[in-house]
Amino acid sequence: MYSMDQLLQFDHVSKVYMRGRTALNNVSLNIGSGKIIGLLGTNGSGKSTFMKIAAGLLQPSSGHVTISGTPVGLDTKSIVSFMPDRPLTEAWMKVSDAVAFFQDFYQDFDVQKAHNMLEFMNIQLNDRISALSKGMNERLQLTLALSRNARLYMLDEPIGGVDPVARGKILDAIVEFYNEDSSLIISTHLVRDIERIFDEVVFIRNGEIVLHDEVENIRMKHGKSVDEMFKGVFAE
Amino acid sequence: MSIEFDNNLPIYLQIMTYLKKEIVIGKLRPGDKIPSVRELAAELQINPNTVQRTFQELEREGIVETRRGLGRFVTSEEEKIMTIKKEMAGELLENFIKGMQELGFEEQDIVAIVTDAVKP
């Protein structure tokens, strides 16, 4: 069943890799519009696989994935903006080249928004990408991903491996520049720093969804932060 | 504006309490414009829908009112603000009395202790 406020729908989706490792196991999940969702799990829990399938970069072994009712494929690529955990830019590029590259590649790329975001991020168009620090590079990748006019944004570990200052700036930018009609899925295992920007969280463990709830519900029902809940669920 | 959030409690309630306090102590005056959802979310680094929910609840309680096309404002009804002040005081009192009773104090002891404590 498809309704207007269902944006992303996973219906009994499994993914088994060539060597037989099951990355997703019978995942069914609905994500609504206008939400910021935390996709939370430890390394290797299936977060990236989930995102790559939603982005149409990986085929599920079984099950169906739709975005706004359309099966994931060429048609949905134009409404999904995905920031993978590895940069999409090349080391030889300047920031201006990366912006031009995105502009060529995506019709929905908003150059003005990119320039505004770069200014917010303190990144110059003339900067060489190879000279950017890890934190700065994350800011650039985020800028490129959020400057598209998409329905669904997915950020794979946007705050992984960056210092707390850069982390703060990245969170600021997300709240400031996020388009409220769309949805944003953010995968991370760093829950504490980021839990206040989520509407909902999805806990994924060993390729299975173990919890999907509104964050305020979690606080109300359990009197716990999402971080504590996370630690409880993922304790070895 | 700065709030030390406790992630163990619903965030929208914490912002509500914070804004009510600002209103009660007069930092936000009757009729003052309050920040937009977007502004407050960005400032506090929190989810915009959480702020939205805070404002909806404050509106429901009549503390904040929306004027079409202009934004949200603190109510100009001073009695409303007085009521909130009393409610907040009531909550503090209730918790205090409960805590004292749990420690084994009787009513008159509590009164005596408070009287003693507020003496200059």
XYZ file of C-alpha atoms in Angstrom:
356
model
C 0.000 0.000 0.000
C 1.322 3.378 -0.959
C 0.228 6.613 0.606
C 1.389 10.181 0.026
C 3.476 10.478 3.118
C 5.325 7.268 2.495
C 8.543 8.140 0.804
C 10.793 5.140 1.042
C 9.467 1.658 1.345
C 11.451 -1.542 1.922
C 9.342 -4.634 1.511
C 10.946 -7.897 2.720
C 14.345 -6.939 1.385
C 17.332 -9.216 1.746
C 20.844 -8.856 0.437
C 23.292 -11.711 0.334
C 26.750 -10.920 -1.004
C 28.716 -13.181 -3.317
C 30.663 -14.821 -0.557
C 27.452 -15.690 1.221
C 27.442 -12.971 3.849
C 23.904 -11.762 4.573
C 24.007 -7.975 4.829
C 20.261 -7.418 5.046
C 17.814 -9.983 6.259
C 14.133 -9.571 5.419
C 13.984 -5.845 6.058
C 10.585 -4.136 5.868
C 10.477 -0.445 6.638
C 8.539 2.687 5.753
C 10.046 6.125 5.885
C 7.722 9.113 5.670
C 8.235 12.555 4.125
C 9.594 15.566 5.950
C 11.618 13.637 8.488
C 15.190 13.325 9.638
C 15.929 9.698 10.341
C 18.886 8.191 12.115
C 19.962 4.839 10.756
C 21.926 3.518 13.682
C 24.088 0.464 13.922
C 27.625 -0.654 14.601
C 30.102 -1.242 11.794
C 29.005 -3.998 9.458
C 25.396 -3.933 10.647
C 24.016 -3.251 7.169
C 23.641 0.538 7.159
C 25.636 1.142 3.997
C 24.016 -1.756 2.195
C 20.608 -0.348 3.093
C 21.532 3.046 1.682
C 23.147 1.685 -1.461
C 20.048 -0.343 -2.225
C 17.803 2.680 -1.674
C 20.119 4.714 -3.912
C 19.877 2.083 -6.645
C 23.585 1.285 -6.503
C 23.056 -2.280 -5.328
C 20.403 -4.802 -6.272
C 18.616 -6.589 -3.454
C 18.778 -10.394 -3.585
C 15.051 -10.463 -2.855
C 12.260 -8.086 -1.950
C 11.119 -4.726 -3.309
C 12.165 -1.156 -2.725
C 10.097 1.819 -3.839
C 10.490 5.565 -3.516
C 7.289 7.601 -3.737
C 5.711 4.442 -5.093
C 8.227 4.011 -7.927
C 10.534 0.976 -7.944
C 14.142 1.998 -7.323
C 15.980 2.382 -10.603
C 16.815 5.051 -13.143
C 13.553 6.894 -12.430
C 14.296 7.286 -8.748
C 17.936 8.340 -9.111
C 16.819 11.854 -9.881
C 14.951 12.156 -6.588
C 17.578 10.588 -4.359
C 20.758 12.328 -3.282
C 23.249 9.977 -1.711
C 26.455 10.890 0.053
C 28.535 7.717 0.293
C 31.116 7.206 3.029
C 33.857 7.687 0.452
C 34.170 11.007 -1.423
C 32.626 11.293 -4.874
C 35.185 13.883 -5.885
C 38.620 13.306 -7.386
C 41.863 14.406 -5.767
C 42.924 16.561 -8.745
C 39.824 18.732 -8.468
C 39.423 22.147 -7.011
C 36.209 22.843 -5.128
C 34.959 24.784 -8.146
C 35.574 21.706 -10.352
C 33.548 19.551 -7.971
C 30.676 22.032 -8.094
C 30.831 22.149 -11.906
C 30.963 18.350 -12.006
C 27.813 18.069 -9.894
C 26.116 20.761 -11.927
C 26.804 18.799 -15.127
C 25.773 15.548 -13.606
C 22.570 16.492 -11.801
C 19.846 18.636 -13.327
C 18.468 19.403 -9.899
C 21.767 20.801 -8.596
C 21.256 24.265 -7.102
C 24.481 26.225 -7.658
C 23.332 29.154 -5.568
C 22.610 26.893 -2.632
C 26.018 25.256 -3.069
C 27.713 28.655 -2.951
C 25.744 29.655 0.151
C 26.627 26.414 1.855
C 30.302 26.665 0.930
C 30.384 30.116 2.447
C 28.718 28.793 5.611
C 31.298 26.005 5.698
C 34.250 28.362 5.168
C 35.307 26.573 2.011
C 36.711 28.564 -0.915
C 35.944 27.672 -4.535
C 39.673 27.859 -5.191
C 40.618 25.304 -2.534
C 42.253 22.124 -3.757
C 40.336 19.060 -2.623
C 43.559 17.144 -1.955
C 44.530 19.906 0.492
C 41.290 19.782 2.494
C 41.355 18.209 5.943
C 39.096 15.237 6.619
C 36.568 17.485 8.366
C 36.622 20.017 5.537
C 36.205 17.289 2.976
C 33.155 15.969 4.849
C 31.747 19.490 4.759
C 32.305 19.662 1.021
C 30.682 16.279 0.393
C 27.712 17.329 2.508
C 27.434 20.577 0.562
C 27.380 18.708 -2.733
C 24.779 16.217 -1.518
C 22.433 18.773 0.052
C 22.657 21.205 -2.875
C 20.562 18.942 -5.023
C 16.795 19.368 -4.930
C 15.916 15.799 -4.064
C 13.053 14.125 -2.229
C 15.290 11.818 -0.266
C 18.789 12.577 1.000
C 20.987 9.881 2.440
C 24.222 10.635 4.241
C 26.445 7.682 5.066
C 28.468 8.450 8.213
C 28.726 12.217 7.695
C 30.334 12.764 11.100
C 32.535 9.678 11.242
C 36.189 10.414 11.911
C 35.896 14.183 12.207
C 36.721 16.229 15.296
C 33.964 17.655 17.545
C 34.264 21.176 16.093
C 33.782 19.969 12.530
C 30.999 17.735 13.795
C 29.186 20.727 15.285
C 29.536 22.639 12.051
C 28.208 19.712 10.031
C 25.158 19.406 12.314
C 24.575 23.161 12.057
C 24.686 22.927 8.286
C 22.272 20.006 8.201
C 19.693 21.824 10.331
C 20.217 25.093 8.449
C 20.124 23.801 4.883
C 17.919 20.744 5.085
C 14.823 21.034 2.921
C 11.868 20.336 5.204
C 9.635 18.792 2.540
C 12.140 16.072 1.846
C 13.464 13.355 4.105
C 16.985 12.857 5.268
C 18.466 9.552 6.398
C 21.736 9.760 8.296
C 23.667 6.650 9.168
C 25.983 6.760 12.138
C 27.227 4.901 15.157
C 27.961 8.182 16.970
C 24.535 8.615 18.488
C 25.044 11.026 21.350
C 26.275 13.960 19.307
C 23.514 13.832 16.787
C 20.386 12.367 18.366
C 18.706 15.739 18.870
C 18.331 16.346 15.166
C 16.407 13.120 14.510
C 12.651 12.658 14.246
C 12.926 8.905 14.173
C 15.615 6.317 14.563
C 16.025 2.900 13.047
C 18.314 0.451 14.826
C 19.860 -2.075 12.500
C 21.774 -5.066 13.834
C 23.177 -7.952 11.812
C 21.124 -6.855 8.842
C 17.854 -6.768 10.736
C 15.748 -3.873 11.946
C 15.476 -4.211 15.701
C 13.772 -0.904 16.492
C 12.047 1.904 14.611
C 10.493 4.659 16.693
C 10.200 8.395 17.174
C 13.022 9.674 19.345
C 10.708 11.614 21.646
C 8.708 8.409 22.134
C 11.834 6.584 23.198
C 12.611 9.301 25.733
C 9.047 9.315 26.976
C 8.490 5.564 27.116
C 11.856 4.530 28.493
C 13.137 7.701 30.157
C 16.327 7.080 28.237
C 18.309 8.897 25.636
C 18.591 7.300 22.215
C 22.292 6.863 22.941
C 21.584 4.805 26.079
C 18.979 2.787 24.223
C 21.513 2.196 21.465
C 24.168 1.035 23.896
C 21.646 -1.291 25.510
C 20.584 -2.870 22.249
C 24.105 -3.185 20.864
C 25.843 -4.349 24.032
C 27.810 -7.483 23.283
C 19.427 31.403 23.961
C 21.080 28.339 25.408
C 19.639 25.227 26.938
C 21.527 22.374 28.516
C 19.473 19.515 27.175
C 18.983 16.261 28.980
C 18.734 13.637 26.249
C 16.849 11.333 28.620
C 13.775 13.569 28.555
C 11.617 14.610 25.620
C 13.304 17.614 24.045
C 10.056 19.412 23.202
C 9.103 19.481 26.895
C 12.476 20.947 27.782
C 12.099 23.724 25.235
C 8.551 24.369 26.471
C 9.748 24.743 30.031
C 12.580 26.959 28.885
C 10.336 29.293 26.881
C 7.719 29.428 29.638
C 10.420 30.456 32.054
C 11.665 33.164 29.707
C 8.093 34.456 29.501
C 7.396 34.243 33.219
C 10.550 36.118 34.211
C 9.849 38.730 31.543
C 12.782 38.070 29.235
C 10.148 37.473 26.607
C 7.476 40.155 27.119
C 3.751 39.866 26.360
C 3.303 40.488 22.635
C 6.963 39.800 21.786
C 7.676 37.939 18.587
C 9.287 34.562 19.135
C 11.853 33.036 16.760
C 10.671 30.965 13.813
C 10.863 27.179 13.880
C 13.814 27.304 11.556
C 15.726 29.914 13.545
C 15.248 28.154 16.843
C 16.078 24.735 15.404
C 19.290 26.082 13.910
C 20.217 27.933 17.062
C 19.641 24.967 19.347
C 20.888 22.404 16.805
C 17.756 20.353 17.069
C 15.156 18.855 14.818
C 12.741 21.428 13.315
C 9.739 19.156 13.910
C 10.607 19.091 17.603
C 10.479 22.879 17.711
C 7.233 22.787 15.751
C 5.764 20.484 18.360
C 6.887 22.790 21.160
C 5.151 25.738 19.512
C 1.990 23.734 18.893
C 1.816 22.760 22.559
C 2.443 26.346 23.665
C -0.312 27.481 21.330
C -2.648 24.860 22.693
C -1.978 26.195 26.172
C -2.645 29.703 24.920
C 0.784 31.031 25.820
C 1.791 31.684 22.253
C -0.379 32.803 19.363
C 0.115 32.748 15.640
C -0.742 35.793 13.591
C -1.203 34.859 10.002
C 1.749 35.874 7.886
C 3.475 37.585 10.782
C 4.745 34.759 12.920
C 4.308 33.691 16.505
C 3.974 35.967 19.484
C 3.858 35.704 23.252
C 0.281 36.129 24.417
C -0.617 39.664 25.488
C -2.932 38.320 28.186
C -1.049 38.998 31.375
C -3.380 36.803 33.449
C -2.425 33.872 31.244
C 1.207 34.483 32.087
C 0.357 34.755 35.776
C -1.415 31.413 35.552
C 1.661 29.821 34.023
C 3.813 31.303 36.735
C 1.547 29.818 39.400
C 1.535 26.461 37.634
C 5.308 26.392 37.489
C 5.541 27.365 41.145
C 2.977 24.688 41.948
C 5.083 22.044 40.261
C 8.194 23.085 42.167
C 6.288 23.067 45.424
C 4.746 19.707 44.812
C 8.121 18.131 44.089
C 9.630 19.803 47.115
C 6.883 18.710 49.471
C 6.968 15.207 48.115
C 10.710 15.049 48.613
C 10.430 16.341 52.162
C 7.677 13.880 53.004
C 9.830 11.083 51.676
C 12.504 12.220 54.098
C 9.938 11.819 56.885
C 9.048 15.448 57.582
C 5.538 16.361 58.735
C 3.603 19.333 57.410
C 4.436 21.691 60.256
C 8.128 20.691 60.106
C 8.205 21.548 56.418
C 6.621 24.936 57.054
C 9.091 25.630 59.865
C 12.058 24.629 57.739
C 10.930 26.845 54.848
C 10.217 29.795 57.130
C 13.649 29.393 58.636
C 15.341 29.072 55.250
C 13.812 32.225 53.746
C 14.673 34.387 56.786
C 17.194 37.026 55.828
